[in-house]
Amino acid sequence: MTDSEEQPLCTESYGSHSAQRYWSLPSGRLSCIPDRKEDWRGRSVCDIFMSVFLPQGYPDSVSPDYLTYQIWDTVQAFASSITGTLATQAVLKGVGVGDETSTVTAATVTWMLKDGTGMLGRILFAWSKGSKLDCDAKQWRLFADILNDMAILMEIMAPAFPACFTLIVCTSGFFKCIVGVAGGATRAALTMHQARRDNMADVSAKDGSQETLVNLAGLLFSLLLIPLVAENLCLTYILYGLFTVLHLYANYRAVRAVCMETLNRARLRLVLHHFLQSGTVLDPAVANPREPLLLGSQKQLRLTLGAPLHTVVSNVAEFQKALDGNSSNYLIFFSQAAGTVSVLLHQQADSMDVIKACTHALILESLLYQPVSASLVERESLLDLQNRLQEEPDGENWAMVSESHRLLDRVFPKFLTGLTEAGWVTDRNLLGPEEWRVDWSIAKKKAL
């Protein structure tokens, strides 16, 4: 067939796979010609594996950090499966499995107390920290894995302390249920970050398939391991230590691989400090590896976004001072002695206003705890404010807060432009504002 007899019609591709070119034959039939030769047998096996364990459309349907994260997550899941098996063996031995003197009733009561304590822990932790897990998903994920290893260690050690066995396993169950809440919630937050085509359910389902495969591999390995450690306590401790180190390292690498484009307080703090020092904004790929992964590892002001009015204002005069000269959709109250910044958010405040309010609070934090002499942005104004902050007693900071408002009005537009150009998401945030909102337009109208 000559080129004049063939007519190119269209091309077709499946996701990021190689394209196929379709030709129109003189008979009216279609002729399919792949753009390049491939080993279709190998390609078929690879396609089956990808369709079973990877989201549809991979890699275009997920975030760029997906594969690296999943590899390390697989390693940590395998290590956790092995240490979990060692803990299960220890708990079963502790409740009396294989001991003729123990009773079924005693073992059942111990197990029920363990489960009941864990249920209580699940409810309490979700109530106290549930709203914070989205904001610091990476930190809470690492915290959950450290706590999980502590709980497993307690279970392995429990048989050595028969008098305190029930207390130890109940405490371990309490910890493990906290791990379940923190791990499950942060996994959902990371899945939302990884899903790029409104395919969160598919990403979550395939993540479950990957974890099931890893647990199956861990089960098979455990079947070979258990006979070796059944009567060898020293070997149990050695294997626990080795797999725990692997588990924690893999978890660290996994959360460190995550590159989020949404601002939380830690990432905003990093980006803002770099901006004040250099005048440029770090992009997500540079800022994320610098994000601290241990909760409470830095000296910070206690910041409350969306605070209720009665917690920060005791009289009308204080409220009027906060309103004077303020044109933003937030009011800021700063106490140097208490180390707190409380922000009232207006009912019309959007994500941009929340980012601006948090930026304002973090600038005050920098004035307290960071040297600003090296700043390239508004260096003289920052030094002046820092000197006044150190000289003036607490309670006389209203003039300084007002000046910081004017400073922010000059700095924030350029900072916001830099955030957008660097690839940060600003139409939503993970800064963790509370739900309280205030409408002070009535007070402003009366003042006029």
Tab-separated table of C-alpha atoms in Angstrom:
chain	number	residue	atom	x	y	z
A	1	MET	CA	0.000	0.000	0.000
A	2	THR	CA	1.480	3.377	-0.933
A	3	ASP	CA	1.418	6.535	1.111
A	4	SER	CA	-1.066	8.073	-1.315
A	5	GLU	CA	-3.541	5.291	-0.553
A	6	GLU	CA	-3.280	5.748	3.248
A	7	GLN	CA	-4.826	8.722	5.039
A	8	PRO	CA	-3.886	9.666	8.626
A	9	LEU	CA	-7.089	9.944	10.642
A	10	CYS	CA	-6.346	10.449	14.346
A	11	THR	CA	-4.121	9.446	17.268
A	12	GLU	CA	-5.133	7.848	20.526
A	13	SER	CA	-3.447	7.413	23.911
A	14	TYR	CA	-4.339	5.883	27.267
A	15	GLY	CA	-3.235	8.283	29.960
A	16	SER	CA	0.497	8.804	29.650
A	17	HIS	CA	0.993	5.593	27.647
A	18	SER	CA	2.428	5.731	24.152
A	19	ALA	CA	0.107	6.868	21.412
A	20	GLN	CA	-1.357	4.823	18.583
A	21	ARG	CA	-1.893	6.285	15.158
A	22	TYR	CA	-4.999	5.415	13.144
A	23	TRP	CA	-5.017	5.389	9.359
A	24	SER	CA	-7.903	5.251	6.976
A	25	LEU	CA	-7.590	2.428	4.380
A	26	PRO	CA	-9.112	2.633	0.893
A	27	SER	CA	-11.662	0.017	1.945
A	28	GLY	CA	-12.935	2.320	4.674
A	29	ARG	CA	-11.461	0.223	7.487
A	30	LEU	CA	-9.197	1.593	10.254
A	31	SER	CA	-5.549	0.604	10.531
A	32	CYS	CA	-3.897	0.951	13.962
A	33	ILE	CA	-0.133	1.475	14.063
A	34	PRO	CA	1.680	2.034	17.428
A	35	ASP	CA	4.113	4.951	17.403
A	36	ARG	CA	6.916	2.674	18.608
A	37	LYS	CA	7.482	-1.029	19.028
A	38	GLU	CA	6.923	-2.431	22.516
A	39	ASP	CA	7.128	-5.781	24.266
A	40	TRP	CA	3.359	-6.261	24.493
A	41	ARG	CA	3.646	-9.320	26.760
A	42	GLY	CA	5.655	-7.338	29.308
A	43	ARG	CA	3.451	-4.339	28.735
A	44	SER	CA	0.385	-6.407	29.526
A	45	VAL	CA	1.802	-7.665	32.852
A	46	CYS	CA	2.806	-4.125	33.773
A	47	ASP	CA	-0.645	-2.807	32.839
A	48	ILE	CA	-2.343	-5.410	35.030
A	49	PHE	CA	-0.130	-4.547	38.009
A	50	MET	CA	-0.698	-0.812	37.563
A	51	SER	CA	-4.462	-1.181	37.189
A	52	VAL	CA	-4.654	-3.263	40.374
A	53	PHE	CA	-2.381	-1.221	42.651
A	54	LEU	CA	-2.133	2.292	41.157
A	55	PRO	CA	-4.861	4.911	40.603
A	56	GLN	CA	-6.336	5.137	37.132
A	57	GLY	CA	-4.407	7.591	34.985
A	58	TYR	CA	-1.175	7.272	37.011
A	59	PRO	CA	1.075	9.278	37.071
A	60	ASP	CA	-0.939	12.217	35.707
A	61	SER	CA	-3.856	11.666	38.090
A	62	VAL	CA	-1.792	12.017	41.281
A	63	SER	CA	0.662	14.504	42.789
A	64	PRO	CA	4.353	14.329	41.781
A	65	ASP	CA	5.339	13.086	45.249
A	66	TYR	CA	2.980	10.090	45.090
A	67	LEU	CA	5.418	7.336	44.093
A	68	THR	CA	8.180	8.301	46.533
A	69	TYR	CA	5.704	8.531	49.379
A	70	GLN	CA	4.089	5.183	48.549
A	71	ILE	CA	7.442	3.377	48.336
A	72	TRP	CA	8.463	4.500	51.822
A	73	ASP	CA	4.937	3.963	53.122
A	74	THR	CA	5.147	0.369	51.891
A	75	VAL	CA	8.445	-0.163	53.730
A	76	GLN	CA	7.056	1.220	56.984
A	77	ALA	CA	3.869	-0.842	56.683
A	78	PHE	CA	5.941	-4.037	56.282
A	79	ALA	CA	8.093	-3.188	59.304
A	80	SER	CA	5.015	-2.332	61.375
A	81	SER	CA	3.403	-5.627	60.387
A	82	ILE	CA	6.377	-7.580	61.740
A	83	THR	CA	6.570	-5.692	65.042
A	84	GLY	CA	2.798	-6.010	65.380
A	85	THR	CA	3.100	-9.775	65.075
A	86	LEU	CA	5.732	-9.832	67.825
A	87	ALA	CA	3.420	-7.765	70.042
A	88	THR	CA	0.428	-10.015	69.361
A	89	GLN	CA	2.427	-13.077	70.346
A	90	ALA	CA	3.488	-11.390	73.590
A	91	VAL	CA	-0.055	-10.316	74.488
A	92	LEU	CA	-1.474	-13.769	73.795
A	93	LYS	CA	1.211	-15.289	75.977
A	94	GLY	CA	0.451	-12.724	78.677
A	95	VAL	CA	-3.294	-13.450	78.765
A	96	GLY	CA	-2.540	-17.120	79.280
A	97	VAL	CA	-2.477	-18.864	75.910
A	98	GLY	CA	-0.556	-22.102	76.508
A	99	ASP	CA	-0.765	-21.726	80.311
A	100	GLU	CA	-2.905	-24.434	81.941
A	101	THR	CA	-3.370	-22.384	85.127
A	102	SER	CA	-5.021	-19.433	83.385
A	103	THR	CA	-8.775	-19.213	82.743
A	104	VAL	CA	-10.732	-18.175	79.696
A	105	THR	CA	-12.708	-15.710	81.799
A	106	ALA	CA	-9.597	-13.878	83.001
A	107	ALA	CA	-8.206	-13.652	79.477
A	108	THR	CA	-11.560	-12.409	78.136
A	109	VAL	CA	-11.865	-9.729	80.826
A	110	THR	CA	-8.324	-8.512	80.120
A	111	TRP	CA	-9.027	-8.316	76.406
A	112	MET	CA	-12.320	-6.474	76.961
A	113	LEU	CA	-10.665	-3.949	79.257
A	114	LYS	CA	-7.965	-3.408	76.657
A	115	ASP	CA	-10.546	-2.785	73.911
A	116	GLY	CA	-12.747	-0.611	76.126
A	117	THR	CA	-9.855	1.626	77.147
A	118	GLY	CA	-8.897	1.984	73.504
A	119	MET	CA	-12.427	3.042	72.532
A	120	LEU	CA	-12.362	5.728	75.199
A	121	GLY	CA	-9.016	6.972	73.915
A	122	ARG	CA	-10.355	7.123	70.370
A	123	ILE	CA	-13.266	9.342	71.389
A	124	LEU	CA	-11.216	11.660	73.611
A	125	PHE	CA	-8.444	12.168	71.074
A	126	ALA	CA	-10.846	12.839	68.199
A	127	TRP	CA	-12.651	15.393	70.377
A	128	SER	CA	-9.507	17.221	71.508
A	129	LYS	CA	-7.342	17.119	68.370
A	130	GLY	CA	-9.600	16.205	65.453
A	131	SER	CA	-9.784	19.738	64.027
A	132	LYS	CA	-5.966	20.084	64.093
A	133	LEU	CA	-5.068	16.947	62.156
A	134	ASP	CA	-5.658	18.495	58.711
A	135	CYS	CA	-3.408	21.464	59.448
A	136	ASP	CA	-0.319	19.469	60.432
A	137	ALA	CA	-0.938	16.164	58.682
A	138	LYS	CA	2.744	15.306	58.274
A	139	GLN	CA	3.591	16.022	61.906
A	140	TRP	CA	0.628	14.071	63.271
A	141	ARG	CA	1.363	11.171	60.920
A	142	LEU	CA	4.891	10.878	62.294
A	143	PHE	CA	3.582	11.310	65.848
A	144	ALA	CA	1.127	8.448	65.294
A	145	ASP	CA	3.874	6.101	64.127
A	146	ILE	CA	6.146	6.944	67.074
A	147	LEU	CA	3.248	6.361	69.470
A	148	ASN	CA	2.451	3.082	67.707
A	149	ASP	CA	5.997	1.824	68.271
A	150	MET	CA	5.754	2.794	71.942
A	151	ALA	CA	2.486	0.851	72.256
A	152	ILE	CA	4.038	-2.219	70.609
A	153	LEU	CA	7.036	-2.036	72.951
A	154	MET	CA	4.680	-1.943	75.940
A	155	GLU	CA	2.882	-5.054	74.675
A	156	ILE	CA	6.157	-6.927	74.125
A	157	MET	CA	7.373	-6.012	77.606
A	158	ALA	CA	4.034	-6.647	79.357
A	159	PRO	CA	4.522	-10.401	80.023
A	160	ALA	CA	7.655	-9.573	82.022
A	161	PHE	CA	5.486	-7.671	84.534
A	162	PRO	CA	2.562	-10.000	85.318
A	163	ALA	CA	1.361	-7.893	88.269
A	164	CYS	CA	0.869	-4.876	85.961
A	165	PHE	CA	-0.003	-6.788	82.800
A	166	THR	CA	-3.615	-5.579	82.522
A	167	LEU	CA	-2.654	-1.943	83.160
A	168	ILE	CA	0.126	-2.092	80.571
A	169	VAL	CA	-1.992	-3.630	77.804
A	170	CYS	CA	-4.867	-1.222	78.548
A	171	THR	CA	-2.485	1.728	78.223
A	172	SER	CA	-1.146	0.211	75.012
A	173	GLY	CA	-4.692	-0.160	73.690
A	174	PHE	CA	-5.357	3.486	74.577
A	175	PHE	CA	-2.281	4.544	72.594
A	176	LYS	CA	-3.122	2.320	69.633
A	177	CYS	CA	-6.591	3.798	69.274
A	178	ILE	CA	-5.070	7.290	69.285
A	179	VAL	CA	-2.777	5.997	66.543
A	180	GLY	CA	-5.817	4.758	64.637
A	181	VAL	CA	-7.502	8.163	64.744
A	182	ALA	CA	-4.375	10.196	63.958
A	183	GLY	CA	-3.130	7.779	61.297
A	184	GLY	CA	-6.481	7.385	59.568
A	185	ALA	CA	-7.283	11.106	59.585
A	186	THR	CA	-3.870	12.176	58.316
A	187	ARG	CA	-3.945	9.449	55.664
A	188	ALA	CA	-7.197	10.973	54.425
A	189	ALA	CA	-5.600	14.438	54.362
A	190	LEU	CA	-2.603	13.138	52.407
A	191	THR	CA	-4.905	11.277	50.017
A	192	MET	CA	-6.760	14.524	49.348
A	193	HIS	CA	-3.425	16.164	48.549
A	194	GLN	CA	-2.375	13.343	46.204
A	195	ALA	CA	-5.651	13.098	44.280
A	196	ARG	CA	-5.450	15.569	41.376
A	197	ARG	CA	-8.496	14.586	39.297
A	198	ASP	CA	-11.224	14.474	41.936
A	199	ASN	CA	-10.240	10.819	42.336
A	200	MET	CA	-9.788	10.691	46.104
A	201	ALA	CA	-11.825	7.489	46.399
A	202	ASP	CA	-9.705	5.728	43.764
A	203	VAL	CA	-6.432	6.861	45.366
A	204	SER	CA	-7.677	5.726	48.774
A	205	ALA	CA	-8.875	2.370	47.444
A	206	LYS	CA	-5.569	1.647	45.686
A	207	ASP	CA	-3.685	2.672	48.810
A	208	GLY	CA	-5.737	0.082	50.675
A	209	SER	CA	-4.829	-2.543	48.070
A	210	GLN	CA	-1.144	-1.725	48.426
A	211	GLU	CA	-1.360	-1.977	52.214
A	212	THR	CA	-3.185	-5.310	51.984
A	213	LEU	CA	-0.471	-6.710	49.720
A	214	VAL	CA	2.222	-5.520	52.137
A	215	ASN	CA	0.390	-7.017	55.116
A	216	LEU	CA	0.113	-10.296	53.227
A	217	ALA	CA	3.872	-10.267	52.640
A	218	GLY	CA	4.377	-9.451	56.324
A	219	LEU	CA	2.112	-12.339	57.283
A	220	LEU	CA	4.097	-14.808	55.207
A	221	PHE	CA	7.357	-13.504	56.682
A	222	SER	CA	5.901	-13.725	60.189
A	223	LEU	CA	4.971	-17.366	59.664
A	224	LEU	CA	8.661	-18.081	59.181
A	225	LEU	CA	9.701	-15.782	62.014
A	226	ILE	CA	7.391	-16.815	64.863
A	227	PRO	CA	8.883	-20.316	65.422
A	228	LEU	CA	12.305	-18.718	65.816
A	229	VAL	CA	11.275	-16.172	68.462
A	230	ALA	CA	8.615	-18.176	70.341
A	231	GLU	CA	10.951	-19.094	73.186
A	232	ASN	CA	13.737	-16.597	72.533
A	233	LEU	CA	13.020	-13.304	74.305
A	234	CYS	CA	16.389	-11.797	73.423
A	235	LEU	CA	15.839	-12.373	69.709
A	236	THR	CA	12.363	-10.834	70.018
A	237	TYR	CA	13.839	-7.621	71.445
A	238	ILE	CA	16.560	-7.524	68.777
A	239	LEU	CA	14.067	-7.948	65.932
A	240	TYR	CA	11.752	-5.363	67.487
A	241	GLY	CA	14.633	-2.875	67.658
A	242	LEU	CA	15.724	-3.465	64.067
A	243	PHE	CA	12.253	-3.277	62.544
A	244	THR	CA	11.326	-0.267	64.685
A	245	VAL	CA	14.339	1.654	63.430
A	246	LEU	CA	13.376	0.718	59.866
A	247	HIS	CA	9.757	1.695	60.571
A	248	LEU	CA	10.609	5.141	61.945
A	249	TYR	CA	13.164	5.865	59.213
A	250	ALA	CA	10.732	4.867	56.466
A	251	ASN	CA	8.008	7.007	58.044
A	252	TYR	CA	10.334	9.988	58.236
A	253	ARG	CA	11.276	9.594	54.579
A	254	ALA	CA	7.627	9.149	53.607
A	255	VAL	CA	6.323	12.311	55.261
A	256	ARG	CA	9.417	14.230	54.195
A	257	ALA	CA	8.679	13.288	50.582
A	258	VAL	CA	5.234	14.931	50.742
A	259	CYS	CA	5.219	18.332	49.039
A	260	MET	CA	2.058	20.265	49.907
A	261	GLU	CA	1.164	23.477	48.095
A	262	THR	CA	-1.326	24.581	50.759
A	263	LEU	CA	-0.081	26.834	53.550
A	264	ASN	CA	-0.185	25.729	57.161
A	265	ARG	CA	1.388	27.716	59.993
A	266	ALA	CA	4.780	25.990	59.815
A	267	ARG	CA	5.113	26.450	56.057
A	268	LEU	CA	3.842	30.043	56.197
A	269	ARG	CA	6.353	30.789	58.951
A	270	LEU	CA	9.214	29.417	56.835
A	271	VAL	CA	8.146	31.260	53.714
A	272	LEU	CA	7.566	34.554	55.547
A	273	HIS	CA	10.928	34.519	57.343
A	274	HIS	CA	12.736	33.846	54.071
A	275	PHE	CA	10.755	36.616	52.368
A	276	LEU	CA	11.655	39.160	55.050
A	277	GLN	CA	15.337	38.228	54.822
A	278	SER	CA	15.701	37.986	51.044
A	279	GLY	CA	12.650	39.578	49.433
A	280	THR	CA	11.821	36.352	47.583
A	281	VAL	CA	9.266	33.625	48.294
A	282	LEU	CA	10.278	29.976	48.579
A	283	ASP	CA	8.367	27.593	46.328
A	284	PRO	CA	6.699	24.484	47.801
A	285	ALA	CA	9.467	22.139	46.636
A	286	VAL	CA	12.038	24.117	48.656
A	287	ALA	CA	9.915	24.959	51.701
A	288	ASN	CA	8.445	21.508	52.383
A	289	PRO	CA	11.803	19.770	53.094
A	290	ARG	CA	12.525	22.477	55.692
A	291	GLU	CA	9.226	22.071	57.526
A	292	PRO	CA	9.732	20.821	61.108
A	293	LEU	CA	8.150	17.405	61.650
A	294	LEU	CA	8.103	17.362	65.459
A	295	LEU	CA	5.162	19.092	67.091
A	296	GLY	CA	6.112	22.011	69.352
A	297	SER	CA	9.762	21.982	68.306
A	298	GLN	CA	10.024	25.798	67.982
A	299	LYS	CA	9.443	28.698	70.361
A	300	GLN	CA	6.226	30.295	69.181
A	301	LEU	CA	3.470	32.635	70.213
A	302	ARG	CA	0.211	30.944	71.096
A	303	LEU	CA	-1.886	32.002	68.145
A	304	THR	CA	-5.667	31.753	68.041
A	305	LEU	CA	-7.308	32.508	64.705
A	306	GLY	CA	-11.018	33.153	64.984
A	307	ALA	CA	-11.047	33.747	68.749
A	308	PRO	CA	-14.347	34.530	70.507
A	309	LEU	CA	-14.766	38.195	71.456
A	310	HIS	CA	-15.223	37.663	75.197
A	311	THR	CA	-11.813	35.984	75.545
A	312	VAL	CA	-9.844	39.025	74.314
A	313	VAL	CA	-11.922	42.101	75.147
A	314	SER	CA	-13.149	43.061	78.618
A	315	ASN	CA	-14.377	46.608	77.942
A	316	VAL	CA	-15.539	48.886	75.152
A	317	ALA	CA	-12.369	50.986	75.195
A	318	GLU	CA	-10.189	48.019	74.220
A	319	PHE	CA	-12.546	47.126	71.396
A	320	GLN	CA	-12.512	50.703	70.070
A	321	LYS	CA	-8.696	50.787	70.192
A	322	ALA	CA	-8.593	47.658	68.032
A	323	LEU	CA	-11.053	49.225	65.569
A	324	ASP	CA	-9.261	52.582	65.248
A	325	GLY	CA	-7.571	52.868	61.867
A	326	ASN	CA	-8.238	49.230	61.003
A	327	SER	CA	-9.521	48.489	57.499
A	328	SER	CA	-8.898	44.743	57.437
A	329	ASN	CA	-11.340	41.908	57.967
A	330	TYR	CA	-9.635	40.954	61.214
A	331	LEU	CA	-8.724	42.510	64.576
A	332	ILE	CA	-5.535	41.519	66.329
A	333	PHE	CA	-4.901	41.467	70.091
A	334	PHE	CA	-1.315	40.949	71.244
A	335	SER	CA	-0.083	40.184	74.763
A	336	GLN	CA	3.684	40.078	75.089
A	337	ALA	CA	3.637	38.979	78.732
A	338	ALA	CA	1.317	36.032	78.039
A	339	GLY	CA	2.999	35.231	74.711
A	340	THR	CA	-0.348	35.176	72.895
A	341	VAL	CA	-1.881	36.628	69.754
A	342	SER	CA	-5.655	36.423	69.392
A	343	VAL	CA	-7.311	37.299	66.092
A	344	LEU	CA	-10.972	38.194	65.652
A	345	LEU	CA	-12.173	37.376	62.142
A	346	HIS	CA	-14.926	39.314	60.425
A	347	GLN	CA	-17.952	37.474	59.076
A	348	GLN	CA	-16.814	38.370	55.546
A	349	ALA	CA	-13.248	37.146	56.045
A	350	ASP	CA	-12.089	34.742	53.336
A	351	SER	CA	-8.980	32.611	52.916
A	352	MET	CA	-6.892	35.609	51.886
A	353	ASP	CA	-7.878	37.482	55.043
A	354	VAL	CA	-6.969	34.464	57.192
A	355	ILE	CA	-3.547	34.265	55.508
A	356	LYS	CA	-3.022	38.008	56.048
A	357	ALA	CA	-4.050	37.777	59.716
A	358	CYS	CA	-1.723	34.839	60.312
A	359	THR	CA	1.097	36.681	58.511
A	360	HIS	CA	0.517	39.654	60.803
A	361	ALA	CA	0.726	37.428	63.878
A	362	LEU	CA	3.895	35.726	62.604
A	363	ILE	CA	5.553	39.120	62.043
A	364	LEU	CA	4.857	39.958	65.693
A	365	GLU	CA	6.320	36.570	66.603
A	366	SER	CA	9.450	37.364	64.579
A	367	LEU	CA	9.821	40.685	66.407
A	368	LEU	CA	9.788	38.805	69.719
A	369	TYR	CA	11.926	35.762	68.974
A	370	GLN	CA	13.894	36.359	65.751
A	371	PRO	CA	16.654	38.840	64.863
A	372	VAL	CA	15.409	41.184	62.140
A	373	SER	CA	18.675	43.044	61.534
A	374	ALA	CA	19.370	40.925	58.426
A	375	SER	CA	16.012	41.658	56.807
A	376	LEU	CA	15.974	43.192	53.347
A	377	VAL	CA	12.250	43.964	53.418
A	378	GLU	CA	11.248	46.958	55.601
A	379	ARG	CA	14.396	46.536	57.689
A	380	GLU	CA	14.249	49.943	59.391
A	381	SER	CA	10.566	49.608	60.262
A	382	LEU	CA	11.065	46.107	61.672
A	383	LEU	CA	14.043	47.223	63.781
A	384	ASP	CA	12.082	50.174	65.118
A	385	LEU	CA	9.139	47.974	66.050
A	386	GLN	CA	11.420	45.398	67.666
A	387	ASN	CA	13.142	48.063	69.773
A	388	ARG	CA	9.803	49.511	70.864
A	389	LEU	CA	8.547	46.039	71.710
A	390	GLN	CA	11.541	45.447	73.974
A	391	GLU	CA	11.324	48.867	75.629
A	392	GLU	CA	7.582	49.346	76.140
A	393	PRO	CA	5.776	47.415	78.886
A	394	ASP	CA	2.999	45.042	77.957
A	395	GLY	CA	-0.349	46.761	77.735
A	396	GLU	CA	1.124	49.774	75.923
A	397	ASN	CA	1.372	47.991	72.573
A	398	TRP	CA	-1.681	49.422	70.809
A	399	ALA	CA	0.398	52.018	68.954
A	400	MET	CA	2.844	49.297	67.921
A	401	VAL	CA	0.038	47.032	66.713
A	402	SER	CA	-1.361	49.938	64.710
A	403	GLU	CA	2.086	50.541	63.179
A	404	SER	CA	2.412	46.861	62.365
A	405	HIS	CA	-0.900	47.123	60.478
A	406	ARG	CA	0.576	49.878	58.306
A	407	LEU	CA	3.753	47.814	57.825
A	408	LEU	CA	1.709	44.810	56.727
A	409	ASP	CA	-0.287	46.919	54.278
A	410	ARG	CA	2.999	47.738	52.557
A	411	VAL	CA	4.485	44.237	52.709
A	412	PHE	CA	1.564	41.869	52.180
A	413	PRO	CA	0.638	42.692	48.528
A	414	LYS	CA	4.169	41.873	47.382
A	415	PHE	CA	4.253	38.784	49.622
A	416	LEU	CA	0.925	37.556	48.264
A	417	THR	CA	2.093	38.042	44.675
A	418	GLY	CA	5.216	36.047	45.482
A	419	LEU	CA	3.134	33.237	46.978
A	420	THR	CA	1.026	32.981	43.835
A	421	GLU	CA	4.007	33.078	41.490
A	422	ALA	CA	5.851	30.443	43.538
A	423	GLY	CA	2.943	28.006	43.188
A	424	TRP	CA	1.303	28.229	46.622
A	425	VAL	CA	-2.457	27.772	46.895
A	426	THR	CA	-4.089	30.849	48.455
A	427	ASP	CA	-7.806	30.320	47.830
A	428	ARG	CA	-7.808	27.783	50.672
A	429	ASN	CA	-5.480	27.180	53.604
A	430	LEU	CA	-4.603	24.852	56.480
A	431	LEU	CA	-4.031	27.565	59.073
A	432	GLY	CA	-6.682	26.150	61.397
A	433	PRO	CA	-9.021	29.087	62.109
A	434	GLU	CA	-11.732	28.576	64.704
A	435	GLU	CA	-15.376	29.069	63.741
A	436	TRP	CA	-16.028	32.311	65.659
A	437	ARG	CA	-16.791	35.331	63.442
A	438	VAL	CA	-17.591	38.917	64.435
A	439	ASP	CA	-19.399	41.710	62.565
A	440	TRP	CA	-18.119	45.064	63.853
A	441	SER	CA	-19.653	47.178	61.059
A	442	ILE	CA	-22.329	48.396	63.528
A	443	ALA	CA	-19.706	49.815	65.879
A	444	LYS	CA	-17.950	51.595	62.992
A	445	LYS	CA	-21.210	53.164	61.785
A	446	LYS	CA	-21.936	54.503	65.289
A	447	ALA	CA	-18.422	55.943	65.488
A	448	LEU	CA	-19.099	57.872	62.292
